PDB file of C-alpha atoms and ligand atoms in Angstrom:
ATOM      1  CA  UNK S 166     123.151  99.323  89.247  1.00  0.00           C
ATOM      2  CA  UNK S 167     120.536 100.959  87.001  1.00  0.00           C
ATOM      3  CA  UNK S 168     116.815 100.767  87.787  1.00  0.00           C
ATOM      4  CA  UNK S 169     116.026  97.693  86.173  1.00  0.00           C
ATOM      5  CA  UNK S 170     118.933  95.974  87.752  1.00  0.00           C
ATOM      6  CA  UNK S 171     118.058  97.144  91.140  1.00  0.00           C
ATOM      7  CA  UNK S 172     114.350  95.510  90.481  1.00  0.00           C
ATOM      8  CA  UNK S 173     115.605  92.391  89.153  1.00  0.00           C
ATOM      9  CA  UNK S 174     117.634  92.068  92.437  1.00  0.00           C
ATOM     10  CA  UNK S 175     114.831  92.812  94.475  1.00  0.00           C
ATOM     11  CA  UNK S 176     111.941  91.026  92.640  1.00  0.00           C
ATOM     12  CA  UNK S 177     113.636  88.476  90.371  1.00  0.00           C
ATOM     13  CA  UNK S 178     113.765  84.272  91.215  1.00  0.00           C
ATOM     14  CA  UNK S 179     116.595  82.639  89.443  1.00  0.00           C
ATOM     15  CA  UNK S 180     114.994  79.066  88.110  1.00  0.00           C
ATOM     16  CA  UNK S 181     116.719  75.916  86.891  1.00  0.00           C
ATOM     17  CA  UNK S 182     117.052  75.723  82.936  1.00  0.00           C
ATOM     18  CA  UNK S 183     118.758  79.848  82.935  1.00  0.00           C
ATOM     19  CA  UNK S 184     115.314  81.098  83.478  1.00  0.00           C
ATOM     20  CA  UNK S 185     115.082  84.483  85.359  1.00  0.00           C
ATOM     21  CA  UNK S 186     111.274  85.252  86.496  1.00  0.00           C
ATOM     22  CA  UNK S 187     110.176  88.164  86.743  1.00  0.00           C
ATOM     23  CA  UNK S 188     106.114  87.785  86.547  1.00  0.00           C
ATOM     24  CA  UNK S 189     105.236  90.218  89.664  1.00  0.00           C
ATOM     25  CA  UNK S 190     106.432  93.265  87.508  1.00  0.00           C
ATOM     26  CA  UNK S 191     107.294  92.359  84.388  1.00  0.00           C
ATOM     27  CA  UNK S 192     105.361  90.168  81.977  1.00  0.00           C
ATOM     28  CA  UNK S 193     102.663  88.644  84.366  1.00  0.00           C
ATOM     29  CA  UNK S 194     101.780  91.255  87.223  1.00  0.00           C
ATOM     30  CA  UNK S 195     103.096  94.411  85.279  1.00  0.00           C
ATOM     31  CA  UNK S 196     104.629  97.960  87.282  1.00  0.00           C
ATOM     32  CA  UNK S 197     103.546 100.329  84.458  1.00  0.00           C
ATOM     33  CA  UNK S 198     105.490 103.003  86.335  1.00  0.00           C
ATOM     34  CA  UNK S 199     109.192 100.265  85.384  1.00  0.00           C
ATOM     35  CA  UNK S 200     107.952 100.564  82.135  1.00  0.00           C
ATOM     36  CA  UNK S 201     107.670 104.351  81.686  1.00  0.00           C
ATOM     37  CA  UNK S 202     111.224 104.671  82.724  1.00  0.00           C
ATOM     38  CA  UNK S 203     112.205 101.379  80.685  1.00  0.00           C
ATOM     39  CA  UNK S 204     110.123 103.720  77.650  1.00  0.00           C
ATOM     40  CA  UNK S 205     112.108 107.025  78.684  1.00  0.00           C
ATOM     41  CA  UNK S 206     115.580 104.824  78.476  1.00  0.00           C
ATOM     42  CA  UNK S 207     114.845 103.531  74.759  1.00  0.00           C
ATOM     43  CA  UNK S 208     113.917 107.003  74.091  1.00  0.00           C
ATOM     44  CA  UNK S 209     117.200 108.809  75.371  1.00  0.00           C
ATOM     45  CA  UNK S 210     119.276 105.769  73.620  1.00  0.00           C
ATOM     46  CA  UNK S 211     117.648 105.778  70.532  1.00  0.00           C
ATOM     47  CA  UNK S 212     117.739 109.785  70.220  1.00  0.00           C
ATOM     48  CA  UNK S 213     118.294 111.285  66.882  1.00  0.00           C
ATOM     49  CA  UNK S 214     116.844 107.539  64.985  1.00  0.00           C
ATOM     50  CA  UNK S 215     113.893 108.360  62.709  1.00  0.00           C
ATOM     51  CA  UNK S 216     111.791 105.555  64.110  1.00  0.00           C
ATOM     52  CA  UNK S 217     108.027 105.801  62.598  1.00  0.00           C
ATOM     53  CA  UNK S 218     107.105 102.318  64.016  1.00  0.00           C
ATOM     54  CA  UNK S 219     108.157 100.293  67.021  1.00  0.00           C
ATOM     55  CA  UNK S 220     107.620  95.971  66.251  1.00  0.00           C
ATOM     56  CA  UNK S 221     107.527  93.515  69.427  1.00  0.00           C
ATOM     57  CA  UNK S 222     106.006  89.949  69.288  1.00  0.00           C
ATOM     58  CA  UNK S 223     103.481  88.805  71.446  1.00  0.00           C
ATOM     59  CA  UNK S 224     102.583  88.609  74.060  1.00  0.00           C
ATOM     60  CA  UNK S 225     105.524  89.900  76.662  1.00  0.00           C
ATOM     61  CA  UNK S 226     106.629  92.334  73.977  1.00  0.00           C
ATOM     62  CA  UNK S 227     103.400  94.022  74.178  1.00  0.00           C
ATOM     63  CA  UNK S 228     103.286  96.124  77.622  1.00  0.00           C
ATOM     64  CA  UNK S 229     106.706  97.601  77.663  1.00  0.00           C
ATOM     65  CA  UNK S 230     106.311  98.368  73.370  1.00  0.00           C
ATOM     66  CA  UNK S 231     103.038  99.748  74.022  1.00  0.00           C
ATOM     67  CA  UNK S 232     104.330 102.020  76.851  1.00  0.00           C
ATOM     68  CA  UNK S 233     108.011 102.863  75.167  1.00  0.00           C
ATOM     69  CA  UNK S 234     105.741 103.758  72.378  1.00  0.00           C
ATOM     70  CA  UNK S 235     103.732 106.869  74.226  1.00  0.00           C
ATOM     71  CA  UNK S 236     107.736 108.691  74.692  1.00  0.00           C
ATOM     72  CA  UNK S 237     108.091 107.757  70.937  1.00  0.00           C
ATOM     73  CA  UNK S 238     104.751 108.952  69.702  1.00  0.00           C
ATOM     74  CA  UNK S 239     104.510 106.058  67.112  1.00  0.00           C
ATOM     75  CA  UNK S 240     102.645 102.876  66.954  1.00  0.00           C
ATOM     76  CA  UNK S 241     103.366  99.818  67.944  1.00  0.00           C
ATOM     77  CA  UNK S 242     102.809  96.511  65.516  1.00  0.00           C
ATOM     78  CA  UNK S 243     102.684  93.116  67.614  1.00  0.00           C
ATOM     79  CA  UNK S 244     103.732  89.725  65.410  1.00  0.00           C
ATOM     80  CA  UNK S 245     101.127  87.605  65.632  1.00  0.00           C
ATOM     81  CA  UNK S 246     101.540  83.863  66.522  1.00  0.00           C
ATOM     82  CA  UNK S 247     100.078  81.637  63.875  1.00  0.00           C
ATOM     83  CA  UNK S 248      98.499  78.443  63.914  1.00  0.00           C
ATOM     84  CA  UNK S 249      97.401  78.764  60.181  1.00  0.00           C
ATOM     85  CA  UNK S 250     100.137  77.965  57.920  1.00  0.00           C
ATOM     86  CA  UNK S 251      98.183  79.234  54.692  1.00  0.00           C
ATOM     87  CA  UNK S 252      99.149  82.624  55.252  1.00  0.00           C
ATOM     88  CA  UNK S 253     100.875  83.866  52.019  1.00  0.00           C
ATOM     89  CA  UNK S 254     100.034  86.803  50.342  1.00  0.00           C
ATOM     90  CA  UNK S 255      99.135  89.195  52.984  1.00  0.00           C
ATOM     91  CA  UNK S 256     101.362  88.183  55.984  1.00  0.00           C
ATOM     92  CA  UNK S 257     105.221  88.466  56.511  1.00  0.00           C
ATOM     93  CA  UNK S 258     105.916  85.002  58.140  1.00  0.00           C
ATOM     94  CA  UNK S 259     109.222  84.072  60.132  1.00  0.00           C
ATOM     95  CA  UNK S 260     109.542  80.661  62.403  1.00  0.00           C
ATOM     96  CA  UNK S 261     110.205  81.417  65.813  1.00  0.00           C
ATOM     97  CA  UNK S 262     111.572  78.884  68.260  1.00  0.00           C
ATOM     98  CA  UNK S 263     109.820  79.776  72.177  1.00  0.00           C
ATOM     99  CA  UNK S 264     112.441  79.504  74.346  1.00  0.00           C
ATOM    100  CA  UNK S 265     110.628  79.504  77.257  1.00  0.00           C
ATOM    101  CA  UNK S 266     108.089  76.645  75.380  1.00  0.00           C
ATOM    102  CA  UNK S 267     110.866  75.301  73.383  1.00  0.00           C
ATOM    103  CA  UNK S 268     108.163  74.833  70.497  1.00  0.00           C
ATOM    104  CA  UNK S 269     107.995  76.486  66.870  1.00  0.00           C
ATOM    105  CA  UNK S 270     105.996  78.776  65.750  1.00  0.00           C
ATOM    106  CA  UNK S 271     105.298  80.740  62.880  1.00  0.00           C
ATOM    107  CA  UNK S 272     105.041  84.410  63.333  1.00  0.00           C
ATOM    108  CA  UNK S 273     102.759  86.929  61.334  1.00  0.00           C
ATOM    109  CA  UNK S 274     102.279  90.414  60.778  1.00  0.00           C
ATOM    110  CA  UNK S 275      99.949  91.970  58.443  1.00  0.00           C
ATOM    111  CA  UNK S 276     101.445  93.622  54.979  1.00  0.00           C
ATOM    112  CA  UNK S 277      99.087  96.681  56.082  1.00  0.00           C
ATOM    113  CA  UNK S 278     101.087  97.270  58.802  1.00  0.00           C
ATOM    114  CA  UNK S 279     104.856  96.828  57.679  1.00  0.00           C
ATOM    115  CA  UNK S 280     106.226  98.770  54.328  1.00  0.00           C
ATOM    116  CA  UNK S 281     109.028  99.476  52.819  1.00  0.00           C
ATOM    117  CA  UNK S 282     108.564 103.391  54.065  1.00  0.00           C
ATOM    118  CA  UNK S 283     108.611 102.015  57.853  1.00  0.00           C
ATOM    119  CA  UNK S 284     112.077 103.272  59.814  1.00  0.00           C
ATOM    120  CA  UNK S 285     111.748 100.145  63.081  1.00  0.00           C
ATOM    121  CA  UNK S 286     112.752  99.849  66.548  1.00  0.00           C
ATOM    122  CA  UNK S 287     112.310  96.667  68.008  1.00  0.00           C
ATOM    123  CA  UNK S 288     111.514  95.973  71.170  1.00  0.00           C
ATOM    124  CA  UNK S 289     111.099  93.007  73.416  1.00  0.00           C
ATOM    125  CA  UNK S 290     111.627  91.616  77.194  1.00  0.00           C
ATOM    126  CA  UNK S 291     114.283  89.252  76.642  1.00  0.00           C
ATOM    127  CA  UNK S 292     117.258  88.395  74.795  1.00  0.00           C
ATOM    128  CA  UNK S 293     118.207  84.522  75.648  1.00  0.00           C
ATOM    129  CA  UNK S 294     119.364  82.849  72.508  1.00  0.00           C
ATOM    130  CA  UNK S 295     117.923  85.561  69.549  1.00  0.00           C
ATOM    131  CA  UNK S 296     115.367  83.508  67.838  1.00  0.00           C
ATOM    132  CA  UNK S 297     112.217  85.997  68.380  1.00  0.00           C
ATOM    133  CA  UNK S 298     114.616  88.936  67.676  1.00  0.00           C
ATOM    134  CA  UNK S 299     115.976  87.143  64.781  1.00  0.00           C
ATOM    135  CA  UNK S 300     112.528  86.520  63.554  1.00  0.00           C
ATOM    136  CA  UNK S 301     111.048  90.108  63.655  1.00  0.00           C
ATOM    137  CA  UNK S 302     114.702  90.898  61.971  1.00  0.00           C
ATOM    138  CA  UNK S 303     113.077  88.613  58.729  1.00  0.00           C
ATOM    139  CA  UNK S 304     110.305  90.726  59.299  1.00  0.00           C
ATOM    140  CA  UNK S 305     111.571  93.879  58.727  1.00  0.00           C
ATOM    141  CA  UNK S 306     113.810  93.189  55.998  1.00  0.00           C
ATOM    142  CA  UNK S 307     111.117  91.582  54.585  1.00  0.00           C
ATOM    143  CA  UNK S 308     109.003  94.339  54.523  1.00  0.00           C
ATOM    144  CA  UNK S 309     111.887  96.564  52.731  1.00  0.00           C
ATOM    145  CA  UNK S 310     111.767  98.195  55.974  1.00  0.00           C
ATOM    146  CA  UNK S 311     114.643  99.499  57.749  1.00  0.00           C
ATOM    147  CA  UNK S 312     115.729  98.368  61.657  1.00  0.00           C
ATOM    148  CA  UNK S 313     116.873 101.360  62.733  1.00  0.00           C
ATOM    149  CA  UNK S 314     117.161 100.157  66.852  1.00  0.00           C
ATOM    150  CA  UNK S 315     116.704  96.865  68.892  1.00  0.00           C
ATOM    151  CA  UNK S 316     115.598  97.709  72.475  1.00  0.00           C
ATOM    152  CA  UNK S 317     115.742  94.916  75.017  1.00  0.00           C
ATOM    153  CA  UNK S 318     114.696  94.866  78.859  1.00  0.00           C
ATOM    154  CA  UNK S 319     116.435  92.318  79.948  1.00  0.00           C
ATOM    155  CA  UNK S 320     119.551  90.099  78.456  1.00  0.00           C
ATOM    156  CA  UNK S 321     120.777  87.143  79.503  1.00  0.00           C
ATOM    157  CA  UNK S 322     124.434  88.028  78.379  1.00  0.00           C
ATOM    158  CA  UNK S 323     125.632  84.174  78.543  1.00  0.00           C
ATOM    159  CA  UNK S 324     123.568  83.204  76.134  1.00  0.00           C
ATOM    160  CA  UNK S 325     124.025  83.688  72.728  1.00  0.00           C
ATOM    161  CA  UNK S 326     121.594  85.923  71.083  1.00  0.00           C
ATOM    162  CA  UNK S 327     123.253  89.353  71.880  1.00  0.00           C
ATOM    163  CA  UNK S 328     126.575  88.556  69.936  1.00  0.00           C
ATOM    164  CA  UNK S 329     124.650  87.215  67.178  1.00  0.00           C
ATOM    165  CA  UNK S 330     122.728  90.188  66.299  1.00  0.00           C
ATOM    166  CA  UNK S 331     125.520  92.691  67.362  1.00  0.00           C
ATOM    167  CA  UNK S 332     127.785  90.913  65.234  1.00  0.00           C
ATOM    168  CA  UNK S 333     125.284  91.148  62.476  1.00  0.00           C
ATOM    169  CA  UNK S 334     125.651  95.450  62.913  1.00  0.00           C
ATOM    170  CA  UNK S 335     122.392  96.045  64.884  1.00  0.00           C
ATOM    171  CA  UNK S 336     122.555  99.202  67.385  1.00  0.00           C
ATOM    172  CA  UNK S 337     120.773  96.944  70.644  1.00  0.00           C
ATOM    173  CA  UNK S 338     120.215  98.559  73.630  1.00  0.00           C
ATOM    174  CA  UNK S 339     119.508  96.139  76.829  1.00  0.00           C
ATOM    175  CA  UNK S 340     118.905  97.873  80.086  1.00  0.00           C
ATOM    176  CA  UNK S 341     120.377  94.883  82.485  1.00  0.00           C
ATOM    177  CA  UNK S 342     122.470  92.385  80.997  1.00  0.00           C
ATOM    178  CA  UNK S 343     122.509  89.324  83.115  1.00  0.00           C
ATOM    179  CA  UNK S 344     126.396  87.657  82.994  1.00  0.00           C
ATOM    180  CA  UNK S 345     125.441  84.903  85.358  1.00  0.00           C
ATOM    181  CA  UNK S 346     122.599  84.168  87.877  1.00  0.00           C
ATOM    182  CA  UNK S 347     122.634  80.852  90.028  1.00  0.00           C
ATOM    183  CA  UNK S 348     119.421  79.155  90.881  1.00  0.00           C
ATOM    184  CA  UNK S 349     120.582  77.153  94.484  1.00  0.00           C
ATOM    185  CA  UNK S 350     122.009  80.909  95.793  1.00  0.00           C
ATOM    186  CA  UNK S 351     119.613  83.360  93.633  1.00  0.00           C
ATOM    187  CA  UNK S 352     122.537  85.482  93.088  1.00  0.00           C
ATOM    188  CA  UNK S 353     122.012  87.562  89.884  1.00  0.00           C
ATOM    189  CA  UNK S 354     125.477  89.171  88.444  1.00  0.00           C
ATOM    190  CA  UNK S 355     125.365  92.048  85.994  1.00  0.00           C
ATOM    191  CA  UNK S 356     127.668  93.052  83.347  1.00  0.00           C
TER     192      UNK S 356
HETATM  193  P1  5GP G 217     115.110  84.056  72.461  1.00  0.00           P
HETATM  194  O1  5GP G 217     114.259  84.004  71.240  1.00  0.00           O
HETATM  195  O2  5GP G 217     116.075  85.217  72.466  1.00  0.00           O
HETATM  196  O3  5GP G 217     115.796  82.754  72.767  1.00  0.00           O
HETATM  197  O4  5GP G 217     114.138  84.283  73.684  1.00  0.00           O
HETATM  198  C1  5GP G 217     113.419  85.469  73.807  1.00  0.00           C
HETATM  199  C2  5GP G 217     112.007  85.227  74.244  1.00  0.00           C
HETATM  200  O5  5GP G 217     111.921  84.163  75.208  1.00  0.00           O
HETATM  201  C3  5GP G 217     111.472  86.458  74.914  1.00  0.00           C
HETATM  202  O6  5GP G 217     110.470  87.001  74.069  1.00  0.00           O
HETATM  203  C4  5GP G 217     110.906  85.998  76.238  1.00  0.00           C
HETATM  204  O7  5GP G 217     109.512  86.033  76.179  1.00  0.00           O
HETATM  205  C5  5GP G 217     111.355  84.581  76.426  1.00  0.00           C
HETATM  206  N1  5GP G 217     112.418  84.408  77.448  1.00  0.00           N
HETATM  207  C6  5GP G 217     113.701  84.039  77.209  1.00  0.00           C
HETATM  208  N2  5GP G 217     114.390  83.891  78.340  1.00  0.00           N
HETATM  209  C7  5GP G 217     113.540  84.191  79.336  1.00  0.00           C
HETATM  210  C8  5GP G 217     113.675  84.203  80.781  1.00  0.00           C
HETATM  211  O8  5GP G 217     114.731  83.925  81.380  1.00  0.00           O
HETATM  212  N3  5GP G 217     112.582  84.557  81.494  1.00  0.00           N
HETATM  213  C9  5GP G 217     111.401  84.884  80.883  1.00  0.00           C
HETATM  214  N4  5GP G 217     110.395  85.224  81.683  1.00  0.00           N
HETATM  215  N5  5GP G 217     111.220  84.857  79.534  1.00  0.00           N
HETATM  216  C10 5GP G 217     112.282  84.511  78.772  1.00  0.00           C
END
């Protein structure tokens, strides 16, 4: 077991509906020091990439983008949750289904901020079914920009998202890929 997987065995609860929380060091109550070494992983994985920019959505994307981003030395560009749907013009926009909220929304990031110049990685906590990953994707390519990386904490490996987007040719990069977890037991199993 790697890092991550040993903390998701010691601080992760298993909940009905394949949820795995992990809110006391992850993406409520956050263990900056996880991060750093979640940062220095991305880093070591995504060696030789010319990333320029690294893109996350908000809000769980934030911390660990924000800290990969020091071992990168590049800034980090959040999508934006919109309410607003008059947003053409100077806004990328891609619908994103939550699905820990199981609603829609539209996502937004600035045309000041995303160019055709921009070399991506893409980061974010989870992988369940690829909808937020598949949105920033829109993003990108919208942008003209390239995705050079996807970098994911956690995956839940029997759901969907990460064949999707590997079949579709990205290079992603999950730290702990969850094959099965089982909310009566808690017992988490890793690929
Ligand atoms: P997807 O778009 O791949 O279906 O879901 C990814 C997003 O949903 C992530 O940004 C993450 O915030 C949230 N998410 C998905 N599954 C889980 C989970 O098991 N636990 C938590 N805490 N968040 C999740």
């Amino acid at each position: 077991m790697n890092f991550l997987e040993e903390r998701i065995v010691k601080d992760g609860v298993v909940k009905e509906g394949n949820v795995l929380k992990v809110d006391s060091f992850l993406n409520h109550q956050i263990d900056i020091s996880l991060f750093d070494e979640i940062g220095r992983e991305f880093k070591d994985r995504f060696a030789g990439r010319p990333i320029n920019k690294i893109l996350t959505i908000e809000a769980s994307g934030i911390g660990i983008a924000a800290v990969a981003a020091t071992h990168f030395g590049v800034p980090v560009v959040f999508a934006k949750k919109a309410k607003s749907i008059n947003l053409e013009g100077e806004m990328y926009v891609a619908e994103v289904e939550s699905f820990t909220h199981k609603t829609k929304n539209q996502v937004i990031v600035s045309k000041k901020f995303l160019s055709g110049n921009d070399r991506v990685l893409i980061i974010d906590d989870f992988l369940a079914n690829g909808c937020a990953l598949q949105g920033l994707i829109q993003i990108v390519q919208a942008a003209g920009a390239v995705v050079e990386g996807i970098g994911i904490a956690i995956e839940k490996g029997f759901q969907p998202g990460g064949q999707i987007i590997r079949n579709l040719g990205y290079k992603l990069e999950s730290l702990a890929i969850v094959d099965a977890m089982d909310p009566v037991t808690g017992e988490i199993t890793f690929r």
